[in-house]
Amino acid sequence: MVFVNSLVIIANSGPAIDTDDIPRLFELFYSKRANGHGVGLYLCRENLAVAHHKIWYSEPDEGDNYLIKDGANFVIQFNGVEF
């Protein structure tokens, strides 16, 4: 986890998320795991949105120039918060 201004970057060194799955990552009940329920990222986004914060998936080649690593990367932008 990395803090940059009002952003928190959560990254892992595992495989990136399949390009076809990215548009559905935050959908309720969407999961690629055999026993997954598909509520985690949905609830995360909804809870952050209540306070006008944002979360998104980012890939190294998207130009998000703040320490994006190889693997899966999620960026949380906290509105009105400085670290």
N, CA, C and O atoms as a printed pandas DataFrame, in Angstrom:
     atom_number atom_name residue_name chain_id  residue_number  x_coord  y_coord  z_coord
0              1         N          MET        A               1    0.856   -1.163    0.000
1              2        CA          MET        A               1    0.000    0.000    0.000
2              3         C          MET        A               1    0.904    1.228    0.000
3              4         O          MET        A               1    1.882    1.298    0.745
4              5         N          VAL        A               2    0.560    2.191   -0.847
5              6        CA          VAL        A               2    1.341    3.411   -0.986
6              7         C          VAL        A               2    0.405    4.605   -0.861
7              8         O          VAL        A               2   -0.707    4.580   -1.388
8              9         N          PHE        A               3    0.846    5.648   -0.169
9             10        CA          PHE        A               3    0.073    6.880   -0.047
10            11         C          PHE        A               3    0.731    7.965   -0.888
11            12         O          PHE        A               3    1.921    8.234   -0.724
12            13         N          VAL        A               4   -0.021    8.588   -1.781
13            14        CA          VAL        A               4    0.477    9.684   -2.610
14            15         C          VAL        A               4   -0.585   10.771   -2.605
15            16         O          VAL        A               4   -1.663   10.591   -3.173
16            17         N          ASN        A               5   -0.285   11.908   -1.962
17            18        CA          ASN        A               5   -1.255   13.000   -1.821
18            19         C          ASN        A               5   -2.549   12.449   -1.243
19            20         O          ASN        A               5   -2.528   11.914   -0.134
20            21         N          SER        A               6   -3.661   12.554   -1.931
21            22        CA          SER        A               6   -4.933   12.047   -1.413
22            23         C          SER        A               6   -5.271   10.679   -1.992
23            24         O          SER        A               6   -6.425   10.254   -1.956
24            25         N          LEU        A               7   -4.265    9.989   -2.527
25            26        CA          LEU        A               7   -4.479    8.681   -3.148
26            27         C          LEU        A               7   -3.853    7.569   -2.313
27            28         O          LEU        A               7   -2.796    7.744   -1.708
28            29         N          VAL        A               8   -4.522    6.436   -2.295
29            30        CA          VAL        A               8   -3.969    5.215   -1.714
30            31         C          VAL        A               8   -3.922    4.200   -2.843
31            32         O          VAL        A               8   -4.937    3.935   -3.489
32            33         N          ILE        A               9   -2.752    3.632   -3.082
33            34        CA          ILE        A               9   -2.598    2.628   -4.122
34            35         C          ILE        A               9   -2.416    1.279   -3.443
35            36         O          ILE        A               9   -1.498    1.094   -2.644
36            37         N          ILE        A              10   -3.288    0.348   -3.764
37            38        CA          ILE        A              10   -3.206   -1.007   -3.232
38            39         C          ILE        A              10   -2.836   -1.903   -4.408
39            40         O          ILE        A              10   -3.585   -2.011   -5.379
40            41         N          ALA        A              11   -1.672   -2.544   -4.309
41            42        CA          ALA        A              11   -1.162   -3.327   -5.436
42            43         C          ALA        A              11   -0.663   -4.675   -4.953
43            44         O          ALA        A              11   -0.294   -4.843   -3.791
44            45         N          ASN        A              12   -0.660   -5.630   -5.866
45            46        CA          ASN        A              12   -0.019   -6.905   -5.566
46            47         C          ASN        A              12    0.883   -7.285   -6.723
47            48         O          ASN        A              12    0.820   -6.686   -7.796
48            49         N          SER        A              13    1.712   -8.272   -6.500
49            50        CA          SER        A              13    2.661   -8.678   -7.535
50            51         C          SER        A              13    2.161   -9.876   -8.332
51            52         O          SER        A              13    2.904  -10.441   -9.134
52            53         N          GLY        A              14    0.920  -10.263   -8.118
53            54        CA          GLY        A              14    0.339  -11.382   -8.856
54            55         C          GLY        A              14   -0.046  -10.967  -10.260
55            56         O          GLY        A              14    0.345   -9.899  -10.730
56            57         N          PRO        A              15   -0.805  -11.805  -10.922
57            58        CA          PRO        A              15   -1.211  -11.476  -12.289
58            59         C          PRO        A              15   -2.185  -10.304  -12.323
59            60         O          PRO        A              15   -2.967  -10.099  -11.395
60            61         N          ALA        A              16   -2.123   -9.549  -13.399
61            62        CA          ALA        A              16   -3.084   -8.460  -13.594
62            63         C          ALA        A              16   -4.461   -9.058  -13.850
63            64         O          ALA        A              16   -4.586  -10.249  -14.136
64            65         N          ILE        A              17   -5.470   -8.243  -13.748
65            66        CA          ILE        A              17   -6.838   -8.692  -14.002
66            67         C          ILE        A              17   -7.065   -8.734  -15.506
67            68         O          ILE        A              17   -6.642   -7.832  -16.229
68            69         N          ASP        A              18   -7.729   -9.776  -15.970
69            70        CA          ASP        A              18   -8.017   -9.937  -17.391
70            71         C          ASP        A              18   -8.763   -8.714  -17.919
71            72         O          ASP        A              18   -9.698   -8.231  -17.281
72            73         N          THR        A              19   -8.357   -8.221  -19.066
73            74        CA          THR        A              19   -8.945   -7.020  -19.669
74            75         C          THR        A              19  -10.456   -7.132  -19.825
75            76         O          THR        A              19  -11.167   -6.142  -19.656
76            77         N          ASP        A              20  -10.953   -8.312  -20.143
77            78        CA          ASP        A              20  -12.397   -8.501  -20.311
78            79         C          ASP        A              20  -13.161   -8.364  -18.997
79            80         O          ASP        A              20  -14.356   -8.067  -19.008
80            81         N          ASP        A              21  -12.495   -8.574  -17.874
81            82        CA          ASP        A              21  -13.152   -8.508  -16.565
82            83         C          ASP        A              21  -13.179   -7.099  -15.973
83            84         O          ASP        A              21  -14.001   -6.818  -15.100
84            85         N          ILE        A              22  -12.314   -6.226  -16.422
85            86        CA          ILE        A              22  -12.183   -4.899  -15.820
86            87         C          ILE        A              22  -13.496   -4.114  -15.789
87            88         O          ILE        A              22  -13.808   -3.536  -14.748
88            89         N          PRO        A              23  -14.280   -4.060  -16.862
89            90        CA          PRO        A              23  -15.527   -3.275  -16.799
90            91         C          PRO        A              23  -16.527   -3.787  -15.760
91            92         O          PRO        A              23  -17.422   -3.048  -15.351
92            93         N          ARG        A              24  -16.388   -5.029  -15.336
93            94        CA          ARG        A              24  -17.367   -5.624  -14.417
94            95         C          ARG        A              24  -16.858   -5.745  -12.981
95            96         O          ARG        A              24  -17.586   -6.245  -12.123
96            97         N          LEU        A              25  -15.647   -5.309  -12.697
97            98        CA          LEU        A              25  -15.036   -5.524  -11.389
98            99         C          LEU        A              25  -15.894   -5.054  -10.222
99           100         O          LEU        A              25  -15.928   -5.707   -9.179
100          101         N          PHE        A              26  -16.581   -3.942  -10.385
101          102        CA          PHE        A              26  -17.326   -3.347   -9.275
102          103         C          PHE        A              26  -18.820   -3.664   -9.327
103          104         O          PHE        A              26  -19.603   -3.075   -8.582
104          105         N          GLU        A              27  -19.218   -4.587  -10.199
105          106        CA          GLU        A              27  -20.625   -4.991  -10.274
106          107         C          GLU        A              27  -20.968   -5.906   -9.104
107          108         O          GLU        A              27  -20.166   -6.750   -8.705
108          109         N          LEU        A              28  -22.165   -5.728   -8.563
109          110        CA          LEU        A              28  -22.642   -6.585   -7.489
110          111         C          LEU        A              28  -22.789   -8.015   -7.999
111          112         O          LEU        A              28  -23.373   -8.240   -9.059
112          113         N          PHE        A              29  -22.272   -8.962   -7.264
113          114        CA          PHE        A              29  -22.319  -10.405   -7.524
114          115         C          PHE        A              29  -21.419  -10.862   -8.670
115          116         O          PHE        A              29  -21.541  -12.004   -9.112
116          117         N          TYR        A              30  -20.525  -10.015   -9.162
117          118        CA          TYR        A              30  -19.595  -10.461  -10.198
118          119         C          TYR        A              30  -18.337  -11.017   -9.529
119          120         O          TYR        A              30  -17.669  -10.319   -8.766
120          121         N          SER        A              31  -18.028  -12.260   -9.818
121          122        CA          SER        A              31  -16.836  -12.893   -9.268
122          123         C          SER        A              31  -16.326  -13.948  -10.241
123          124         O          SER        A              31  -17.113  -14.615  -10.912
124          125         N          LYS        A              32  -15.023  -14.096  -10.313
125          126        CA          LYS        A              32  -14.399  -15.152  -11.110
126          127         C          LYS        A              32  -13.958  -16.312  -10.221
127          128         O          LYS        A              32  -13.529  -17.350  -10.726
128          129         N          ARG        A              33  -14.059  -16.147   -8.914
129          130        CA          ARG        A              33  -13.662  -17.198   -7.982
130          131         C          ARG        A              33  -14.769  -18.237   -7.862
131          132         O          ARG        A              33  -15.954  -17.907   -7.910
132          133         N          ALA        A              34  -14.376  -19.479   -7.708
133          134        CA          ALA        A              34  -15.350  -20.571   -7.602
134          135         C          ALA        A              34  -16.316  -20.362   -6.439
135          136         O          ALA        A              34  -17.511  -20.622   -6.579
136          137         N          ASN        A              35  -15.821  -19.899   -5.303
137          138        CA          ASN        A              35  -16.670  -19.681   -4.134
138          139         C          ASN        A              35  -16.874  -18.199   -3.839
139          140         O          ASN        A              35  -17.299  -17.841   -2.741
140          141         N          GLY        A              36  -16.575  -17.338   -4.804
141          142        CA          GLY        A              36  -16.716  -15.901   -4.597
142          143         C          GLY        A              36  -18.168  -15.461   -4.631
143          144         O          GLY        A              36  -19.003  -16.067   -5.302
144          145         N          HIS        A              37  -18.454  -14.395   -3.896
145          146        CA          HIS        A              37  -19.811  -13.856   -3.858
146          147         C          HIS        A              37  -19.953  -12.569   -4.667
147          148         O          HIS        A              37  -21.065  -12.184   -5.030
148          149         N          GLY        A              38  -18.841  -11.908   -4.951
149          150        CA          GLY        A              38  -18.900  -10.707   -5.770
150          151         C          GLY        A              38  -19.493   -9.501   -5.076
151          152         O          GLY        A              38  -20.177   -8.695   -5.707
152          153         N          VAL        A              39  -19.241   -9.364   -3.780
153          154        CA          VAL        A              39  -19.770   -8.196   -3.073
154          155         C          VAL        A              39  -18.672   -7.279   -2.539
155          156         O          VAL        A              39  -18.949   -6.124   -2.216
156          157         N          GLY        A              40  -17.436   -7.763   -2.438
157          158        CA          GLY        A              40  -16.358   -6.992   -1.818
158          159         C          GLY        A              40  -16.053   -5.671   -2.497
159          160         O          GLY        A              40  -16.126   -4.621   -1.860
160          161         N          LEU        A              41  -15.713   -5.701   -3.774
161          162        CA          LEU        A              41  -15.385   -4.462   -4.481
162          163         C          LEU        A              41  -16.615   -3.579   -4.656
163          164         O          LEU        A              41  -16.509   -2.353   -4.636
164          165         N          TYR        A              42  -17.774   -4.197   -4.825
165          166        CA          TYR        A              42  -19.013   -3.418   -4.932
166          167         C          TYR        A              42  -19.247   -2.625   -3.647
167          168         O          TYR        A              42  -19.496   -1.421   -3.703
168          169         N          LEU        A              43  -19.170   -3.284   -2.500
169          170        CA          LEU        A              43  -19.390   -2.595   -1.225
170          171         C          LEU        A              43  -18.318   -1.548   -0.962
171          172         O          LEU        A              43  -18.608   -0.481   -0.421
172          173         N          CYS        A              44  -17.097   -1.843   -1.338
173          174        CA          CYS        A              44  -16.013   -0.875   -1.183
174          175         C          CYS        A              44  -16.319    0.402   -1.955
175          176         O          CYS        A              44  -16.212    1.502   -1.414
176          177         N          ARG        A              45  -16.698    0.253   -3.218
177          178        CA          ARG        A              45  -17.011    1.422   -4.044
178          179         C          ARG        A              45  -18.207    2.189   -3.493
179          180         O          ARG        A              45  -18.176    3.417   -3.414
180          181         N          GLU        A              46  -19.253    1.478   -3.113
181          182        CA          GLU        A              46  -20.459    2.135   -2.605
182          183         C          GLU        A              46  -20.192    2.877   -1.298
183          184         O          GLU        A              46  -20.668    3.997   -1.117
184          185         N          ASN        A              47  -19.440    2.269   -0.392
185          186        CA          ASN        A              47  -19.122    2.930    0.874
186          187         C          ASN        A              47  -18.250    4.158    0.667
187          188         O          ASN        A              47  -18.459    5.181    1.320
188          189         N          LEU        A              48  -17.283    4.073   -0.224
189          190        CA          LEU        A              48  -16.442    5.230   -0.518
190          191         C          LEU        A              48  -17.254    6.347   -1.168
191          192         O          LEU        A              48  -17.032    7.523   -0.881
192          193         N          ALA        A              49  -18.186    5.989   -2.037
193          194        CA          ALA        A              49  -18.984    6.984   -2.759
194          195         C          ALA        A              49  -19.859    7.807   -1.820
195          196         O          ALA        A              49  -20.155    8.965   -2.114
196          197         N          VAL        A              50  -20.273    7.234   -0.703
197          198        CA          VAL        A              50  -21.099    7.974    0.263
198          199         C          VAL        A              50  -20.371    9.237    0.727
199          200         O          VAL        A              50  -21.002   10.270    0.949
200          201         N          ALA        A              51  -19.061    9.158    0.873
201          202        CA          ALA        A              51  -18.258   10.305    1.303
202          203         C          ALA        A              51  -17.586   11.007    0.125
203          204         O          ALA        A              51  -16.654   11.787    0.317
204          205         N          HIS        A              52  -18.051   10.734   -1.086
205          206        CA          HIS        A              52  -17.541   11.353   -2.318
206          207         C          HIS        A              52  -16.097   10.976   -2.625
207          208         O          HIS        A              52  -15.362   11.745   -3.246
208          209         N          HIS        A              53  -15.697    9.777   -2.181
209          210        CA          HIS        A              53  -14.393    9.234   -2.527
210          211         C          HIS        A              53  -14.569    8.310   -3.728
211          212         O          HIS        A              53  -15.692    7.955   -4.085
212          213         N          LYS        A              54  -13.455    7.921   -4.351
213          214        CA          LYS        A              54  -13.519    7.078   -5.551
214          215         C          LYS        A              54  -12.525    5.930   -5.451
215          216         O          LYS        A              54  -11.510    6.024   -4.761
216          217         N          ILE        A              55  -12.835    4.850   -6.149
217          218        CA          ILE        A              55  -11.906    3.733   -6.301
218          219         C          ILE        A              55  -11.965    3.273   -7.752
219          220         O          ILE        A              55  -13.030    3.256   -8.369
220          221         N          TRP        A              56  -10.802    2.899   -8.289
221          222        CA          TRP        A              56  -10.772    2.363   -9.647
222          223         C          TRP        A              56   -9.596    1.404   -9.780
223          224         O          TRP        A              56   -8.652    1.423   -8.990
224          225         N          TYR        A              57   -9.686    0.572  -10.801
225          226        CA          TYR        A              57   -8.607   -0.343  -11.150
226          227         C          TYR        A              57   -7.689    0.378  -12.118
227          228         O          TYR        A              57   -8.157    1.063  -13.028
228          229         N          SER        A              58   -6.394    0.230  -11.932
229          230        CA          SER        A              58   -5.436    0.890  -12.807
230          231         C          SER        A              58   -4.372   -0.106  -13.252
231          232         O          SER        A              58   -3.961   -0.981  -12.491
232          233         N          GLU        A              59   -3.942    0.044  -14.484
233          234        CA          GLU        A              59   -2.879   -0.789  -15.032
234          235         C          GLU        A              59   -1.652    0.077  -15.279
235          236         O          GLU        A              59   -1.785    1.286  -15.465
236          237         N          PRO        A              60   -0.459   -0.514  -15.284
237          238        CA          PRO        A              60    0.763    0.266  -15.472
238          239         C          PRO        A              60    0.777    1.113  -16.737
239          240         O          PRO        A              60    1.406    2.172  -16.747
240          241         N          ASP        A              61    0.118    0.693  -17.789
241          242        CA          ASP        A              61    0.183    1.432  -19.054
242          243         C          ASP        A              61   -0.923    2.469  -19.203
243          244         O          ASP        A              61   -1.080    3.030  -20.287
244          245         N          GLU        A              62   -1.692    2.743  -18.159
245          246        CA          GLU        A              62   -2.782    3.712  -18.266
246          247         C          GLU        A              62   -2.329    5.150  -18.052
247          248         O          GLU        A              62   -3.133    6.072  -18.192
248          249         N          GLY        A              63   -1.068    5.361  -17.718
249          250        CA          GLY        A              63   -0.594    6.716  -17.519
250          251         C          GLY        A              63   -0.878    7.255  -16.130
251          252         O          GLY        A              63   -0.587    8.419  -15.855
252          253         N          ASP        A              64   -1.438    6.440  -15.247
253          254        CA          ASP        A              64   -1.606    6.862  -13.860
254          255         C          ASP        A              64   -0.219    6.820  -13.237
255          256         O          ASP        A              64    0.258    5.760  -12.832
256          257         N          ASN        A              65    0.410    7.959  -13.165
257          258        CA          ASN        A              65    1.833    8.054  -12.896
258          259         C          ASN        A              65    2.163    8.058  -11.409
259          260         O          ASN        A              65    2.977    8.875  -10.979
260          261         N          TYR        A              66    1.574    7.192  -10.616
261          262        CA          TYR        A              66    1.837    7.214   -9.183
262          263         C          TYR        A              66    2.086    5.811   -8.640
263          264         O          TYR        A              66    1.250    5.226   -7.951
264          265         N          LEU        A              67    3.243    5.305   -8.969
265          266        CA          LEU        A              67    3.743    4.069   -8.385
266          267         C          LEU        A              67    2.897    2.835   -8.662
267          268         O          LEU        A              67    2.800    1.951   -7.810
268          269         N          ILE        A              68    2.286    2.762   -9.834
269          270        CA          ILE        A              68    1.528    1.580  -10.209
270          271         C          ILE        A              68    2.508    0.440  -10.471
271          272         O          ILE        A              68    3.495    0.615  -11.186
272          273         N          LYS        A              69    2.238   -0.704   -9.901
273          274        CA          LYS        A              69    3.110   -1.874   -9.999
274          275         C          LYS        A              69    2.555   -2.873  -11.004
275          276         O          LYS        A              69    1.414   -2.751  -11.449
276          277         N          ASP        A              70    3.372   -3.861  -11.359
277          278        CA          ASP        A              70    2.862   -4.987  -12.138
278          279         C          ASP        A              70    1.886   -5.750  -11.257
279          280         O          ASP        A              70    2.068   -5.812  -10.041
280          281         N          GLY        A              71    0.866   -6.323  -11.847
281          282        CA          GLY        A              71   -0.146   -7.047  -11.084
282          283         C          GLY        A              71   -1.426   -6.236  -10.988
283          284         O          GLY        A              71   -1.640   -5.306  -11.766
284          285         N          ALA        A              72   -2.269   -6.587  -10.039
285          286        CA          ALA        A              72   -3.548   -5.885   -9.846
286          287         C          ALA        A              72   -3.319   -4.639   -8.997
287          288         O          ALA        A              72   -2.671   -4.708   -7.953
288          289         N          ASN        A              73   -3.848   -3.506   -9.440
289          290        CA          ASN        A              73   -3.673   -2.226   -8.754
290          291         C          ASN        A              73   -5.011   -1.527   -8.604
291          292         O          ASN        A              73   -5.734   -1.333   -9.581
292          293         N          PHE        A              74   -5.334   -1.154   -7.386
293          294        CA          PHE        A              74   -6.533   -0.364   -7.141
294          295         C          PHE        A              74   -6.106    0.958   -6.537
295          296         O          PHE        A              74   -5.248    0.999   -5.656
296          297         N          VAL        A              75   -6.703    2.033   -7.011
297          298        CA          VAL        A              75   -6.396    3.369   -6.523
298          299         C          VAL        A              75   -7.642    3.903   -5.834
299          300         O          VAL        A              75   -8.736    3.875   -6.397
300          301         N          ILE        A              76   -7.467    4.391   -4.611
301          302        CA          ILE        A              76   -8.556    5.034   -3.878
302          303         C          ILE        A              76   -8.207    6.504   -3.753
303          304         O          ILE        A              76   -7.124    6.858   -3.285
304          305         N          GLN        A              77   -9.119    7.352   -4.171
305          306        CA          GLN        A              77   -8.935    8.800   -4.073
306          307         C          GLN        A              77   -9.864    9.318   -2.985
307          308         O          GLN        A              77  -11.087    9.232   -3.095
308          309         N          PHE        A              78   -9.256    9.859   -1.931
309          310        CA          PHE        A              78  -10.031   10.417   -0.833
310          311         C          PHE        A              78  -10.252   11.900   -1.083
311          312         O          PHE        A              78   -9.292   12.660   -1.207
312          313         N          ASN        A              79  -11.485   12.306   -1.155
313          314        CA          ASN        A              79  -11.865   13.686   -1.408
314          315         C          ASN        A              79  -11.649   14.520   -0.146
315          316         O          ASN        A              79  -12.229   14.227    0.900
316          317         N          GLY        A              80  -10.821   15.552   -0.243
317          318        CA          GLY        A              80  -10.608   16.461    0.875
318          319         C          GLY        A              80   -9.724   15.915    1.976
319          320         O          GLY        A              80   -9.747   16.428    3.095
320          321         N          VAL        A              81   -8.943   14.882    1.685
321          322        CA          VAL        A              81   -8.073   14.271    2.688
322          323         C          VAL        A              81   -6.640   14.321    2.179
323          324         O          VAL        A              81   -6.375   13.983    1.026
324          325         N          GLU        A              82   -5.727   14.737    3.028
325          326        CA          GLU        A              82   -4.305   14.721    2.692
326          327         C          GLU        A              82   -3.593   13.783    3.655
327          328         O          GLU        A              82   -3.903   13.769    4.846
328          329         N          PHE        A              83   -2.644   13.000    3.156
329          330        CA          PHE        A              83   -1.872   12.078    3.995
330          331         C          PHE        A              83   -0.494   12.630    4.223
331          332         O          PHE        A              83    0.317   12.004    4.906
